[in-house]
Short mmCIF file of C-alpha atoms in Angstrom, two decimals:
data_model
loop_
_atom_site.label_atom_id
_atom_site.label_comp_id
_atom_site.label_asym_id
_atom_site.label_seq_id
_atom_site.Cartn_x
_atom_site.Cartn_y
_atom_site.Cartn_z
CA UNK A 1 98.80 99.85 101.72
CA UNK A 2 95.46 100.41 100.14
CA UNK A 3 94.53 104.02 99.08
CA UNK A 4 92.07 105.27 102.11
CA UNK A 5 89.92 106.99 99.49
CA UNK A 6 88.69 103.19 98.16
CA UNK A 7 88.32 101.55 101.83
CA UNK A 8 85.06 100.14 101.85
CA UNK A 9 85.20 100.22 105.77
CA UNK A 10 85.50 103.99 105.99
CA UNK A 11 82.37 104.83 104.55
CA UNK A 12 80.01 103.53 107.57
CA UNK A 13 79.26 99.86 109.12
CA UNK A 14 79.65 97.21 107.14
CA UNK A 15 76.09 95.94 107.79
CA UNK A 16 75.14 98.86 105.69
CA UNK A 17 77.88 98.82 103.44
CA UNK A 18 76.66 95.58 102.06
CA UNK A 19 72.75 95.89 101.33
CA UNK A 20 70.93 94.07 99.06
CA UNK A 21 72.68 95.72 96.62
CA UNK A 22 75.93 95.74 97.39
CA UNK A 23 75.75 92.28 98.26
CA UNK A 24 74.01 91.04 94.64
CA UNK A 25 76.91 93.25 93.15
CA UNK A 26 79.72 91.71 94.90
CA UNK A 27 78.83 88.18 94.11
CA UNK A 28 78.22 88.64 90.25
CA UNK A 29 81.38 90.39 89.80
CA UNK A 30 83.46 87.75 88.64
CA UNK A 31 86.38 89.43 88.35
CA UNK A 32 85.24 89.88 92.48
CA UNK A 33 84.80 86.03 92.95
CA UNK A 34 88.07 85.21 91.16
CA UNK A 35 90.17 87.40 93.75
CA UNK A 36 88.50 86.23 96.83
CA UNK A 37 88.74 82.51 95.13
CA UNK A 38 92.30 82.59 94.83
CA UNK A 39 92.55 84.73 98.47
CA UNK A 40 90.72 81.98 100.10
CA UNK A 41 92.89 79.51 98.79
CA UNK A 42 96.01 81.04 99.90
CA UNK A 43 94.57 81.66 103.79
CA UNK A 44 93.83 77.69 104.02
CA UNK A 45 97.19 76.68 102.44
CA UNK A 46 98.86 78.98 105.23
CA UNK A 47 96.16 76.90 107.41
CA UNK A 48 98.94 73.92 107.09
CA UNK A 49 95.72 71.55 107.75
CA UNK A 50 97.62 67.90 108.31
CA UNK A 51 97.08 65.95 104.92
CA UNK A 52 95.83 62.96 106.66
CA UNK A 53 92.44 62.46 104.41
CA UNK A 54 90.48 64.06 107.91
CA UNK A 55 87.65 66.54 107.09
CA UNK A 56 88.40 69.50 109.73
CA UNK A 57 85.46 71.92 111.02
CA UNK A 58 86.51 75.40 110.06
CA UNK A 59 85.27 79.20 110.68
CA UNK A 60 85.11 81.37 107.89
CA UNK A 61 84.96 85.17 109.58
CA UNK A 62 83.17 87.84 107.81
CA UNK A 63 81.88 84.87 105.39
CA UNK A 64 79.59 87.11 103.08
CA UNK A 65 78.28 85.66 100.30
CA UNK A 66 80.00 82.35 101.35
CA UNK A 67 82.82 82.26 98.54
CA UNK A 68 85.83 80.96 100.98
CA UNK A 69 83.47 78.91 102.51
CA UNK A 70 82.83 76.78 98.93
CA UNK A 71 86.64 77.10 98.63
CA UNK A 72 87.05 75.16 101.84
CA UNK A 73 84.03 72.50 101.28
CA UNK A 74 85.74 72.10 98.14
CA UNK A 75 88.80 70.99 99.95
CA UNK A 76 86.42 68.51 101.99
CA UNK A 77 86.07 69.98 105.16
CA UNK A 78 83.16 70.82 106.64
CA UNK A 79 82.75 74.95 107.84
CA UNK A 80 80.98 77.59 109.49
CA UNK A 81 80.77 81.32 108.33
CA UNK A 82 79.84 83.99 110.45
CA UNK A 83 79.16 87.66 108.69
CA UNK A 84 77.28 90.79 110.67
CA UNK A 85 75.94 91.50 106.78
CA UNK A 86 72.05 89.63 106.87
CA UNK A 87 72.20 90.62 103.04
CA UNK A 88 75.57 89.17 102.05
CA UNK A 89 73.98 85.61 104.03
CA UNK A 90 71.12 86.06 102.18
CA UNK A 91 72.82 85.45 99.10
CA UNK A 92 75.26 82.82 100.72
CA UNK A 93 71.87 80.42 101.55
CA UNK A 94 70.53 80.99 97.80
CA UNK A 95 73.73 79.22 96.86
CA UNK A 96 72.83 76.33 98.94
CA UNK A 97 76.20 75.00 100.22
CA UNK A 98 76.71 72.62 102.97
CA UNK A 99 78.01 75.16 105.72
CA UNK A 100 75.69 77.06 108.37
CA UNK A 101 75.52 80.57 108.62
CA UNK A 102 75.24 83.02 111.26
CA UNK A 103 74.58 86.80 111.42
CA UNK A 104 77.25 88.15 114.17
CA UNK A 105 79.39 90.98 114.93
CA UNK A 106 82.98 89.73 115.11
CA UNK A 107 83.68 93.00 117.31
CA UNK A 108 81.27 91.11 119.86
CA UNK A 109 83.03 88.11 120.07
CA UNK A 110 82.76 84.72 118.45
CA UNK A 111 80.20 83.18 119.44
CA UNK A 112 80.68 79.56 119.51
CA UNK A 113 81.58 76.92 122.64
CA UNK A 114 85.75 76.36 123.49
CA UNK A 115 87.66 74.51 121.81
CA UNK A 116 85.01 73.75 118.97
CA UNK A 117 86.86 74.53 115.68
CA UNK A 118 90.11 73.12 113.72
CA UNK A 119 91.25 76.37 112.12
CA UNK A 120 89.78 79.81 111.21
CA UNK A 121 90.18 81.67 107.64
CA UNK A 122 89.40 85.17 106.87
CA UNK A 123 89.28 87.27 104.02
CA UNK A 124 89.14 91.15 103.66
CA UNK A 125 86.84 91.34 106.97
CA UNK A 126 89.75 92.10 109.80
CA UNK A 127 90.35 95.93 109.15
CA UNK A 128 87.05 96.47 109.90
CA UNK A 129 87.39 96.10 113.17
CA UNK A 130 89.98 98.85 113.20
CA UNK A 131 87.32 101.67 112.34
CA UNK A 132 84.53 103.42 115.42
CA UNK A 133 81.31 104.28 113.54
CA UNK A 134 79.81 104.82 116.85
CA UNK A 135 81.37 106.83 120.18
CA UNK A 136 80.66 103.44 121.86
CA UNK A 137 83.04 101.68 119.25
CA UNK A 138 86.96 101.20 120.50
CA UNK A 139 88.84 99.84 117.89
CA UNK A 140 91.53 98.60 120.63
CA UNK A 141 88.11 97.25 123.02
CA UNK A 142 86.86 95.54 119.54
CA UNK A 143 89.73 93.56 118.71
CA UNK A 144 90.38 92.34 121.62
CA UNK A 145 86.95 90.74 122.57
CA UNK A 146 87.37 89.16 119.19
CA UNK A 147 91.00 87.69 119.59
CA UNK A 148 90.00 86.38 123.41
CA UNK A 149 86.72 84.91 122.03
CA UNK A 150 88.66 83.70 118.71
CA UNK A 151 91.78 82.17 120.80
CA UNK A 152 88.57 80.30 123.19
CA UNK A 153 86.62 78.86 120.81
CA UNK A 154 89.89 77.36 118.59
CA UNK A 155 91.03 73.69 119.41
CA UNK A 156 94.64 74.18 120.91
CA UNK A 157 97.61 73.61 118.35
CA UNK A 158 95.64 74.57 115.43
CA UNK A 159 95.79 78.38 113.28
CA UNK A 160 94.00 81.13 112.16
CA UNK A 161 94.74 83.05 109.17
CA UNK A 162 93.52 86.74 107.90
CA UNK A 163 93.74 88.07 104.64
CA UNK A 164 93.41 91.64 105.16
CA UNK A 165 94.22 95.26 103.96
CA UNK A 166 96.02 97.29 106.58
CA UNK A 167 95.86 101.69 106.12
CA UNK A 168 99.13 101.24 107.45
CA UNK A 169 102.06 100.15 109.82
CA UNK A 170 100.43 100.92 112.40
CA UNK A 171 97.28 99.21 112.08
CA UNK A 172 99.20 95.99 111.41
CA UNK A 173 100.83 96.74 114.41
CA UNK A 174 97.52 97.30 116.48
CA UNK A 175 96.55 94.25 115.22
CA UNK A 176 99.18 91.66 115.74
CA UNK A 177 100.07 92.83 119.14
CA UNK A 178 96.11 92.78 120.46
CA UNK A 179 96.05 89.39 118.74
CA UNK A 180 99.16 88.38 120.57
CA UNK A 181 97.88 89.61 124.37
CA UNK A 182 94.93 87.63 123.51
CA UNK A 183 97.46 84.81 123.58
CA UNK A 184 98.45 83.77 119.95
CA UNK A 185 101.49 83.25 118.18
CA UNK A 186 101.38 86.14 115.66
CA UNK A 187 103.59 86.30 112.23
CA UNK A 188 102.91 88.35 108.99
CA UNK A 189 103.35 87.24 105.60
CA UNK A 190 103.43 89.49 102.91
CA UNK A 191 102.74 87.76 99.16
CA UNK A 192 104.57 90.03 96.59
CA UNK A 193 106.05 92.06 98.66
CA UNK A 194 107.54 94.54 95.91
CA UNK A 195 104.21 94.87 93.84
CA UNK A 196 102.45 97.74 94.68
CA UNK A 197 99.01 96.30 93.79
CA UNK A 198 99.51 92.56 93.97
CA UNK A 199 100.83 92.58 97.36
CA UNK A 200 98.60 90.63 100.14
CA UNK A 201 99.44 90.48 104.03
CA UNK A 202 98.33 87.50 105.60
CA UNK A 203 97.83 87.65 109.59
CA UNK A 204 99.01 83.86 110.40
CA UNK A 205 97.55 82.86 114.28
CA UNK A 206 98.70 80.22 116.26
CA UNK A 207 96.74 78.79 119.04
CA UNK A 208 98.95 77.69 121.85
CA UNK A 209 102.46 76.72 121.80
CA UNK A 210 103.70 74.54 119.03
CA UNK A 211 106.59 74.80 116.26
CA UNK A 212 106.25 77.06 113.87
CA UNK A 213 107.90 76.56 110.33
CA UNK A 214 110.91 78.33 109.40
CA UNK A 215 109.48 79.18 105.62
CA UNK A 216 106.20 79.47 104.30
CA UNK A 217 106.28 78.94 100.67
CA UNK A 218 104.25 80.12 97.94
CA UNK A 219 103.42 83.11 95.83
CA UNK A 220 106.81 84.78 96.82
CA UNK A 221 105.53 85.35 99.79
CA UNK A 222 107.84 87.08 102.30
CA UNK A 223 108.02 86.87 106.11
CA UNK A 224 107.39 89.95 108.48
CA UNK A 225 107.64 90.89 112.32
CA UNK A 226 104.53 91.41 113.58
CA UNK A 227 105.16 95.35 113.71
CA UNK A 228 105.49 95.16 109.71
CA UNK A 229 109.19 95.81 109.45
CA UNK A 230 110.68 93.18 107.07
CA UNK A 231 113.48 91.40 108.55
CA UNK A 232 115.95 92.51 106.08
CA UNK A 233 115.14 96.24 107.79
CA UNK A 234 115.27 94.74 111.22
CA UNK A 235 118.55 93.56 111.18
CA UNK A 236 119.81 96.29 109.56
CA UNK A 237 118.69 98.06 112.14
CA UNK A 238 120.34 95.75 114.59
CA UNK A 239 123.80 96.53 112.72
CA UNK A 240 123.42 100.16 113.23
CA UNK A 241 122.78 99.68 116.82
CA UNK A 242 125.79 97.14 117.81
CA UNK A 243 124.06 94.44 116.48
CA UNK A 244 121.52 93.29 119.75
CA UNK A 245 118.78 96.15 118.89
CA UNK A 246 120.50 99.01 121.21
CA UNK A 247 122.06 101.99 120.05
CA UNK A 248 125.94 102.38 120.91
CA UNK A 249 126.57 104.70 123.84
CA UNK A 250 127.19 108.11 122.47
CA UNK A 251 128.96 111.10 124.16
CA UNK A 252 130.89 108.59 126.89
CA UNK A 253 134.58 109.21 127.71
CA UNK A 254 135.69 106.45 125.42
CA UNK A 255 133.68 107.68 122.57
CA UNK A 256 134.70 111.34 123.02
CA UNK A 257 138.13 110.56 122.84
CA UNK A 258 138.23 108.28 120.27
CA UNK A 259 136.34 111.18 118.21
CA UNK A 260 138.91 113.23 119.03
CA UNK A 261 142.03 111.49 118.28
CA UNK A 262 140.23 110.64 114.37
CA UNK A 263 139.87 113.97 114.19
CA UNK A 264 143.72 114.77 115.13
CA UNK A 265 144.17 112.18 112.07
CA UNK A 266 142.43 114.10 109.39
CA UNK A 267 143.90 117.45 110.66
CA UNK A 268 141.37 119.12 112.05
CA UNK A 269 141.51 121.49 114.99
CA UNK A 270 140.56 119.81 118.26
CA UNK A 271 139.58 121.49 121.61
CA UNK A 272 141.20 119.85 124.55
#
């Protein structure tokens, strides 16, 4: 998990995170632009668009200076970003790409007609929506008018992928289960999961019921529950517990006395 210290998100609202400054900053970093280059392109190859030659219309959420968005024109589909920052968009129209732009809070909703869109990418933008800067701000209130508004305006059978940086378990699991009462399909994958600072979690969406594959490949990348506990732990876990998720009945009859007689075994005193 990132160090809190850094987070970006817990020094105010985003909208005054990235000025004019910040934003000018952020997109002549290039070490900046490489990350969110190759971030982009991991989000739409966990998109699993069909390779069928079609141009799809995509949202980019929390678009800033429009860096996923040239990733996916690249890629030949045609897109849509959507950033609360007016600064960050003000540098994404100098650059003059192809997709529109518009200056919305994602913690309002998404504001586009049902059914509109082939797929939604994201990069570092969803833990922002995890932080109040106001009393009138509820994380829990937040996320879910964006996930309901999200799941709406999504074509059905078709995915939406984050890129984000959790503070925690718990915040993944805040997350994935809003995101899931909001009706999506939720799994986690986690790209180097044993590198402390090359790991990436990727929140994978699906919208509506359809199959979902039983790997994702790429970059070593390692499925996870939704509540962030690998599967390896999980069904450890399972074993402990009698292998269905439930803990063995402790302190019956049967248990007591087979206690007992193990203990008459190693020759220990035993009250009767």
């Amino acid at each position: 998990m990132a160090d809190l210290g850094s987070r970006p998100e817990t020094t105010g609202p985003p909208q005054l995170f990235y000025n004019a400054t910040e934003a000018r900053k952020y997109q002549g970093n290039s070490r900046m632009v490489n990350i969110q280059t190759k971030l982009s392109e991991r989000a739409l190859e966990l998109l699993n668009l069909p390779d069928d030659g079609h141009a799809r219309l995509l949202l980019d959420i929390g678009c800033g200076t429009a860096l996923s968005g040239e990733v996916l024109e690249e890629h030949g589909h045609y897109w849509l970003g959507m950033d609360i920052s007016r600064d960050m968009l003000g540098i994404a129209r100098e650059r003059e790409l192809e997709g529109d732009l518009v200056q919305a809070d994602m913690g309002e909703g998404v504001p586009f007609r049902p059914g509109v869109f082939d797929g939604a990418v994201s990069v570092s933008a969803l833990q922002w929506l995890c932080n109040a800067d106001t009393k009138e701000q509820v994380p829990q209130k937040r996320l879910r008018v964006f996930f309901d508004s999200l799941y709406a305006s999504l074509a059905i059978g078709t995915r939406a992928v984050f890129q984000f940086y959790p503070a925690n378990a718990d915040q993944i699991k805040l997350i994935s289960q809003t995101a899931m009462r909001s009706g999506f399909t939720s799994r986690l994958v986690v790209d180097y999961p044993n590198s402390t600072k090359a790991k990436k979690f990727f929140l994978c969406l699906y919208c509506g019921p359809q199959p979902i594959p039983q790997k994702i490949d790429g970059l070593q990348g390692e499925e996870q529950p939704s509540d962030g506990m690998t599967r390896r732990k999980k069904r450890a876990l399972q074993r402990e517990r009698g292998g269905k998720g439930k803990r063995n009945a402790v302190k019956s009859r049967d248990w007591v006395k087979a206690k007992k007689e193990r203990q008459k075994k190693q020759g220990k005193e035993v009250r009767p």
